[in-house]
PDB file of C-alpha atoms in Angstrom:
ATOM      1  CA  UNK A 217       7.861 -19.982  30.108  1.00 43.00           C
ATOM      2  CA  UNK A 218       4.469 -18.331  31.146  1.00 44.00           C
ATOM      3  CA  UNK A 219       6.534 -15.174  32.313  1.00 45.00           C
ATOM      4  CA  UNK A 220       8.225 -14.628  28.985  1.00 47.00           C
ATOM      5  CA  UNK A 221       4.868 -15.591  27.433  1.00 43.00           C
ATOM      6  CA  UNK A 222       3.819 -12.936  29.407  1.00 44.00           C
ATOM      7  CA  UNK A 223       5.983 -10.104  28.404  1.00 47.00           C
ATOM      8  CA  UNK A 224       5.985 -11.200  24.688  1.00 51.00           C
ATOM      9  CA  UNK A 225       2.224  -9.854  25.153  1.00 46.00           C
ATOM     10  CA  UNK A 226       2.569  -7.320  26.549  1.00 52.00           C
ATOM     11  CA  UNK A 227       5.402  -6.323  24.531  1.00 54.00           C
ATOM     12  CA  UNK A 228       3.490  -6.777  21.078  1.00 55.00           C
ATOM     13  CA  UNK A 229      -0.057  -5.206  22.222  1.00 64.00           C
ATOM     14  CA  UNK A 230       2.066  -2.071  22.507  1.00 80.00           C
ATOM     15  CA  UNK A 231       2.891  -1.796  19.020  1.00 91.00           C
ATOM     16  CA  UNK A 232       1.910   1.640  17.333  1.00 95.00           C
ATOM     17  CA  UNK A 233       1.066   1.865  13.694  1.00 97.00           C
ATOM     18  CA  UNK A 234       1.541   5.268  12.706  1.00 97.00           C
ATOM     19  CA  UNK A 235       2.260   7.352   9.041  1.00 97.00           C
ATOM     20  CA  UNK A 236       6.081   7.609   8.115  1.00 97.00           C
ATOM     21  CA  UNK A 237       8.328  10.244   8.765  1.00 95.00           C
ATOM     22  CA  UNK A 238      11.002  11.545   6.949  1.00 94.00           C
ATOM     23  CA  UNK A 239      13.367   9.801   9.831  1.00 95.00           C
ATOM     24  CA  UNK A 240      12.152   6.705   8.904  1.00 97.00           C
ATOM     25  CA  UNK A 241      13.271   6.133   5.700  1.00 97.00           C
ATOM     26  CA  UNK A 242      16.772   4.369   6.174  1.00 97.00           C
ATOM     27  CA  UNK A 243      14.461   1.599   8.027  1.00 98.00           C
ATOM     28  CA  UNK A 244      12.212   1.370   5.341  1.00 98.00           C
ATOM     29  CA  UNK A 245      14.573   1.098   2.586  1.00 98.00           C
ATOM     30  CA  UNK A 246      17.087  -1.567   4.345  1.00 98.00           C
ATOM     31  CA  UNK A 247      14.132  -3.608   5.071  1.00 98.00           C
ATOM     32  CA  UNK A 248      13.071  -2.946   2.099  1.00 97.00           C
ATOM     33  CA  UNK A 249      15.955  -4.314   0.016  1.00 97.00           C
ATOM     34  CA  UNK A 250      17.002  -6.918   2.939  1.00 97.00           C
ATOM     35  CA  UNK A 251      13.578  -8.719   2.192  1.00 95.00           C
ATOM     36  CA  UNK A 252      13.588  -8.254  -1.534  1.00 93.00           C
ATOM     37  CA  UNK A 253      16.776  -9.815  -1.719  1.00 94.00           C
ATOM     38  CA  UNK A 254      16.170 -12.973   0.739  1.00 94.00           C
ATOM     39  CA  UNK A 255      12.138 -13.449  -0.365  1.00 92.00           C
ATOM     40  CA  UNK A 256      12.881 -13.475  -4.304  1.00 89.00           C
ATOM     41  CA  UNK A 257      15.826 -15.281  -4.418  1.00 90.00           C
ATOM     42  CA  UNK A 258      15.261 -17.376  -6.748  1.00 87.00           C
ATOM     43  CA  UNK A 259      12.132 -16.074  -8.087  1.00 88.00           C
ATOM     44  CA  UNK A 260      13.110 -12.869 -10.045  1.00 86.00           C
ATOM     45  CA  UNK A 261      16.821 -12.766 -11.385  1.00 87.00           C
ATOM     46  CA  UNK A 262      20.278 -12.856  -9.815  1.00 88.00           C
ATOM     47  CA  UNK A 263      20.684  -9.869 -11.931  1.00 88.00           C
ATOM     48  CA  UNK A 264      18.162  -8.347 -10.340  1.00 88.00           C
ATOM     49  CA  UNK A 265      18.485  -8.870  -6.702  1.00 91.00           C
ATOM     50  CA  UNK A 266      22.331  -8.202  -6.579  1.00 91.00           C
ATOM     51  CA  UNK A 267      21.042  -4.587  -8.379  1.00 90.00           C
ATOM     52  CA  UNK A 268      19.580  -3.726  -5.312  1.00 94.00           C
ATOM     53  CA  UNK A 269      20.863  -0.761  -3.344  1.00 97.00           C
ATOM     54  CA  UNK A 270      20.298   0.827  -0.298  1.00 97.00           C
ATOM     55  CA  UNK A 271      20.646   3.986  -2.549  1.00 97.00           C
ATOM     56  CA  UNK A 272      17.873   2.541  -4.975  1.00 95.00           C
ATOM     57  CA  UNK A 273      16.038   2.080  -1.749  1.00 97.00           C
ATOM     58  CA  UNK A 274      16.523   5.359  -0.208  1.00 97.00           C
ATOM     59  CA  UNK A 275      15.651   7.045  -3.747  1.00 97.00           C
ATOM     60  CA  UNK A 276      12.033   4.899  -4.182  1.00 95.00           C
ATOM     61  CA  UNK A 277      11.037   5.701  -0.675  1.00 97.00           C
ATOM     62  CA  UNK A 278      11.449   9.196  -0.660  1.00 96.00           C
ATOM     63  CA  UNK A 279       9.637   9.849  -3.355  1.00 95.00           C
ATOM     64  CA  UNK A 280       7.238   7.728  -2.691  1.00 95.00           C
ATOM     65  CA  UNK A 281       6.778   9.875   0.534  1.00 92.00           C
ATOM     66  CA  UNK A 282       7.194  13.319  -1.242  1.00 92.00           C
ATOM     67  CA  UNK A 283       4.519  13.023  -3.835  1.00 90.00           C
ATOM     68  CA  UNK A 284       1.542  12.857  -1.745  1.00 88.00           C
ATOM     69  CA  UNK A 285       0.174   9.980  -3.641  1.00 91.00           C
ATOM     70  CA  UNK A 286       0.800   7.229  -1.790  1.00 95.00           C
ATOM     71  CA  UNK A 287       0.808   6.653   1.959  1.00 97.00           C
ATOM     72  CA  UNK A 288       3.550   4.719   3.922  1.00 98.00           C
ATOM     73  CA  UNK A 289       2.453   3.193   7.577  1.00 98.00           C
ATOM     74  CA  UNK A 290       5.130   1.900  10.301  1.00 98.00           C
ATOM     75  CA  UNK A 291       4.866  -0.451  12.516  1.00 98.00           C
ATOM     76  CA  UNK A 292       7.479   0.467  15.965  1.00 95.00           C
ATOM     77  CA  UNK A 293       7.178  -0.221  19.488  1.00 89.00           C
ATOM     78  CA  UNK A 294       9.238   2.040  21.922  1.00 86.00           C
ATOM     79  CA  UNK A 295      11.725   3.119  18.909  1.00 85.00           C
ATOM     80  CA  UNK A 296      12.068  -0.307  17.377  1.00 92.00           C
ATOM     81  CA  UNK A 297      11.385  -0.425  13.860  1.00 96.00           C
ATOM     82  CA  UNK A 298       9.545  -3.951  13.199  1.00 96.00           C
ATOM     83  CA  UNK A 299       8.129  -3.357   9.574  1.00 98.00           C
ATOM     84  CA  UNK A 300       6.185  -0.607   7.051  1.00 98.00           C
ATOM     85  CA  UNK A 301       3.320  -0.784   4.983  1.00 98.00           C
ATOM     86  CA  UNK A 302       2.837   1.130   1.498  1.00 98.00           C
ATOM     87  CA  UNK A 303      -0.373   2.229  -0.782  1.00 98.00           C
ATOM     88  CA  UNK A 304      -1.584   4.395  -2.996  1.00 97.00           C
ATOM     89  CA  UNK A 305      -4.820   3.986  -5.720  1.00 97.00           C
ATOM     90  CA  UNK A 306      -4.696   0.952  -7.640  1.00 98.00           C
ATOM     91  CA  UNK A 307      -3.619   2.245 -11.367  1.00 96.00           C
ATOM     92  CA  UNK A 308      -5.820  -0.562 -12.988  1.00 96.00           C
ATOM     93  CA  UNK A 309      -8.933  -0.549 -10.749  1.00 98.00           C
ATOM     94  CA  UNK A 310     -11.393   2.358 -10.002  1.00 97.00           C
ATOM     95  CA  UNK A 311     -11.972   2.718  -6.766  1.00 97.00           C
ATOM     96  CA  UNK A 312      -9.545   0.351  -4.827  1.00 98.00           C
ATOM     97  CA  UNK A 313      -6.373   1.471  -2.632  1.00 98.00           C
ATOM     98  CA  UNK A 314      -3.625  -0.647  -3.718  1.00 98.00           C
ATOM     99  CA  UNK A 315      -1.371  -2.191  -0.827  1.00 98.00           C
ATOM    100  CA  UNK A 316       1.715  -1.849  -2.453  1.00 97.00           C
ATOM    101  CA  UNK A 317       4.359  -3.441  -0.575  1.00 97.00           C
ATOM    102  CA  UNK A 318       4.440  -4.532   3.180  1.00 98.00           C
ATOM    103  CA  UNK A 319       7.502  -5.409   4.960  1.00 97.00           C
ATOM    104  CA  UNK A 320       8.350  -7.365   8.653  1.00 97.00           C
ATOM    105  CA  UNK A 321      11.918  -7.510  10.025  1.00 96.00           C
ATOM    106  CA  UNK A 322      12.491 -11.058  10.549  1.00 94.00           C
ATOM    107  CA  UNK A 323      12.181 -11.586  14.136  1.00 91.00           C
ATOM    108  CA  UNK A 324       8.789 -10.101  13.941  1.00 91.00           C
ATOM    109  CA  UNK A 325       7.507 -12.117  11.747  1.00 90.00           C
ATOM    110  CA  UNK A 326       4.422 -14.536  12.686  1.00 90.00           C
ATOM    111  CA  UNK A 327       3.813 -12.039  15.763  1.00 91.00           C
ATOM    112  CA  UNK A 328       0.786 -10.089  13.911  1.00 93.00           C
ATOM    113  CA  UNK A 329       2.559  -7.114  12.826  1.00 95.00           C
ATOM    114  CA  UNK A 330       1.766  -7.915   9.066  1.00 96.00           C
ATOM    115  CA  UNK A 331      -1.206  -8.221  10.049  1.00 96.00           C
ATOM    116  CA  UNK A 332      -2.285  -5.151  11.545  1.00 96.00           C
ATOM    117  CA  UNK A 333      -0.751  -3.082   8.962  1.00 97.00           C
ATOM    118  CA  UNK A 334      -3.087  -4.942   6.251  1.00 98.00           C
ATOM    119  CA  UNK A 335      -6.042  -4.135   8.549  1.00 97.00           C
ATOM    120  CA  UNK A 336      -4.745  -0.508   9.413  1.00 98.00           C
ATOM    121  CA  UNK A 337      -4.063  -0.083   5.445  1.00 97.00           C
ATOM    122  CA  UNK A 338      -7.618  -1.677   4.934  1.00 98.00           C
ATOM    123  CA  UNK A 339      -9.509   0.686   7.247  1.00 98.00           C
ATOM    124  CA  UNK A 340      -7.720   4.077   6.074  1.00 98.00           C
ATOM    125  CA  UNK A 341      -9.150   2.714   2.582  1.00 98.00           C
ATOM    126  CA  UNK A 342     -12.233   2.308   3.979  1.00 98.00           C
ATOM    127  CA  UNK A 343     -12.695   5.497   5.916  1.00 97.00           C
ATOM    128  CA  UNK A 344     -11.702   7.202   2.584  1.00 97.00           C
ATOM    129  CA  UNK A 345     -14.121   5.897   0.577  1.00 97.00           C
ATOM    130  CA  UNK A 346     -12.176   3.027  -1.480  1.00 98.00           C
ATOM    131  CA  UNK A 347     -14.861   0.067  -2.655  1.00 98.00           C
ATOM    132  CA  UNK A 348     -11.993  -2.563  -2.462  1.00 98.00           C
ATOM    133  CA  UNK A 349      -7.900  -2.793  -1.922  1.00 98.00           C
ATOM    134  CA  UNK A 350      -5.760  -5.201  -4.089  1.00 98.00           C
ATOM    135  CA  UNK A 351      -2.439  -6.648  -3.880  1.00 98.00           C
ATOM    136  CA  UNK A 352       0.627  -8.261  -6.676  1.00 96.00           C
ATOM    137  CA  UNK A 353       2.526 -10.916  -5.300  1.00 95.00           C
ATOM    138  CA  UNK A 354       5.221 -13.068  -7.271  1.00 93.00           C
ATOM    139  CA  UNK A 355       4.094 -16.196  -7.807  1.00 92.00           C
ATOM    140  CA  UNK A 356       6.403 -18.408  -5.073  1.00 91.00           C
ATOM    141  CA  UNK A 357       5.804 -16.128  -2.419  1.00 93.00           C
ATOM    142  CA  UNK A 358       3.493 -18.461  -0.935  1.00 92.00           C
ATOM    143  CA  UNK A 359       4.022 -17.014   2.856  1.00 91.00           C
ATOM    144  CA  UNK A 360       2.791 -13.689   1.631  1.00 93.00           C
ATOM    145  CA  UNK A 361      -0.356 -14.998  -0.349  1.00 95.00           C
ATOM    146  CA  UNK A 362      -1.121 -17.292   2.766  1.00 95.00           C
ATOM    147  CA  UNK A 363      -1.558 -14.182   4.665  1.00 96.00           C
ATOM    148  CA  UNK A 364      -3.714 -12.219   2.582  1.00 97.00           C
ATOM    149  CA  UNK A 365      -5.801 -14.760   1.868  1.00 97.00           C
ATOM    150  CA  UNK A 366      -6.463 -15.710   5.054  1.00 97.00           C
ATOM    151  CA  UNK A 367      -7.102 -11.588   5.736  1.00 97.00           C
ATOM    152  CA  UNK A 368      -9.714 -12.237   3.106  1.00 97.00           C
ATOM    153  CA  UNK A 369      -8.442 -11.633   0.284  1.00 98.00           C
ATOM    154  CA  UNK A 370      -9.085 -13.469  -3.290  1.00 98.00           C
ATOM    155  CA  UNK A 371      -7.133 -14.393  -6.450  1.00 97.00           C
ATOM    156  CA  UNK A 372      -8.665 -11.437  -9.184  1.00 98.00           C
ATOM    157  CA  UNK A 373      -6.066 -12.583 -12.284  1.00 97.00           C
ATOM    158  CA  UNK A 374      -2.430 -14.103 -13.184  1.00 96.00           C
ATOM    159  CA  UNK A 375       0.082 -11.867 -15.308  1.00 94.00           C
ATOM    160  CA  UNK A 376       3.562 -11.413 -15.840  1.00 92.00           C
ATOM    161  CA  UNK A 377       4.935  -8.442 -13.997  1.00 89.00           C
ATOM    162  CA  UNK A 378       8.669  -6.637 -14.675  1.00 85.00           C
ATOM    163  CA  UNK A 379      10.695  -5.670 -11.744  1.00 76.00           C
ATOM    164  CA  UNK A 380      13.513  -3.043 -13.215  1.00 70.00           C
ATOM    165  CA  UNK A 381      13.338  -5.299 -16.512  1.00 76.00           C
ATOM    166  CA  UNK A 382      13.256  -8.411 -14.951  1.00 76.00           C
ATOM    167  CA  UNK A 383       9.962 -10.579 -15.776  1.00 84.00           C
ATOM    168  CA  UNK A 384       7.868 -12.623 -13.080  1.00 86.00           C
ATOM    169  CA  UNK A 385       4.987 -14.590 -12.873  1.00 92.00           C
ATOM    170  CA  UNK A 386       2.740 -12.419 -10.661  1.00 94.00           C
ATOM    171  CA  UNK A 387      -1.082 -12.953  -9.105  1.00 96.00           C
ATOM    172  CA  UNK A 388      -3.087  -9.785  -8.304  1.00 97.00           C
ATOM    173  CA  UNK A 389      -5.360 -10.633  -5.301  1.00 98.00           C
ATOM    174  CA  UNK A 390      -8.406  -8.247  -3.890  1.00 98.00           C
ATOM    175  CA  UNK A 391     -10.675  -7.863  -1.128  1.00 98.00           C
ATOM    176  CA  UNK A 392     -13.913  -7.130  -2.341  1.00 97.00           C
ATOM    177  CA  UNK A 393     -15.054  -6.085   0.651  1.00 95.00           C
ATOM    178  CA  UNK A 394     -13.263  -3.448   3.256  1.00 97.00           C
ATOM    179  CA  UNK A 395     -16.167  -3.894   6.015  1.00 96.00           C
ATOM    180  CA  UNK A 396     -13.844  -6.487   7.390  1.00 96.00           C
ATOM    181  CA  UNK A 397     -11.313  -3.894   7.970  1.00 95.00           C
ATOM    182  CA  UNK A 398     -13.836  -1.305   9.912  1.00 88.00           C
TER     183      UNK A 398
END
């Protein structure tokens, strides 16, 4: 046990965070629609969820890449993909970097790699001048909102939120403060 303990260290304080690259995109979009499809099952429709595509997924990440806009982080250790990170300014709010969407491939879940994308997202918002970031989670997503909270973030407002015309109960949550992150 204290030898694989061991190596499990060693083998996650190696992970790099670093911006995407066009090579990355079949990752990010099967991830993508892997964990859209098994987190909101049962939270947004059936209609929705079996509408989901690698295609759709390829199309949103690319542009999402190609327009400058927004910025999309990866988390990999010696070539293995274990999750991305997306954000670009929040729409709604002046002055607050809006984390998008973050994704963990299953088996790296509860090993920190959520977490230091939040905190890598946090401090490029920070070190570019961003007074807060903000996050929309569907209401039942209770692992998600667990984490951020516990990062520090807080509940700002409820609303109802459409994914590709289907409606959800949605929370936007912020951190106030991006010190934490720096």
């Amino acid at each position: 046990f204290r030898s694989k303990y061991k190596t499990d260290i060693e083998r996650w304080s190696k992970m790099e965070i670093r911006f995407a690259q066009q090579q990355d995109l079949r990752q990010i979009a099967q991830l993508y629609i892997s964990n859209h499809k098994s987190t909101y099952q049962g939270l947004l429709s059936d209609e929705y969820i079996q509408g989901l595509t690698l295609e759709y997924g390829m199309d949103k990440w690319t542009h999402y890449l190609a327009d400058g806009k927004g910025k999309i982080w990866v988390a990999c250790n010696e070539g293995i993909f274990w999750g991305f990170a997306a954000g670009t300014e929040d729409a709604e709010l002046p002055d607050t970097w809006y984390l998008d969407s973050l994704h963990v491939i299953p088996e790296a879940r509860g090993k920190g790699v959520g977490t230091r994308l939040i905190r890598t997202m946090g401090k490029y918002a920070l070190e570019n001048h961003y007074a807060k970031m903000s996050i929309c989670i569907v209401r039942g997503n209770d692992a998600a909102g667990s984490l951020y909270r516990k990062l520090g973030a807080k509940h700002l407002y409820d609303f109802e939120d459409t994914f590709c015309g289907t409606k959800s109960q949605s929370e936007k949550l912020i951190w106030e403060n991006l010190e934490i992150f720096g």
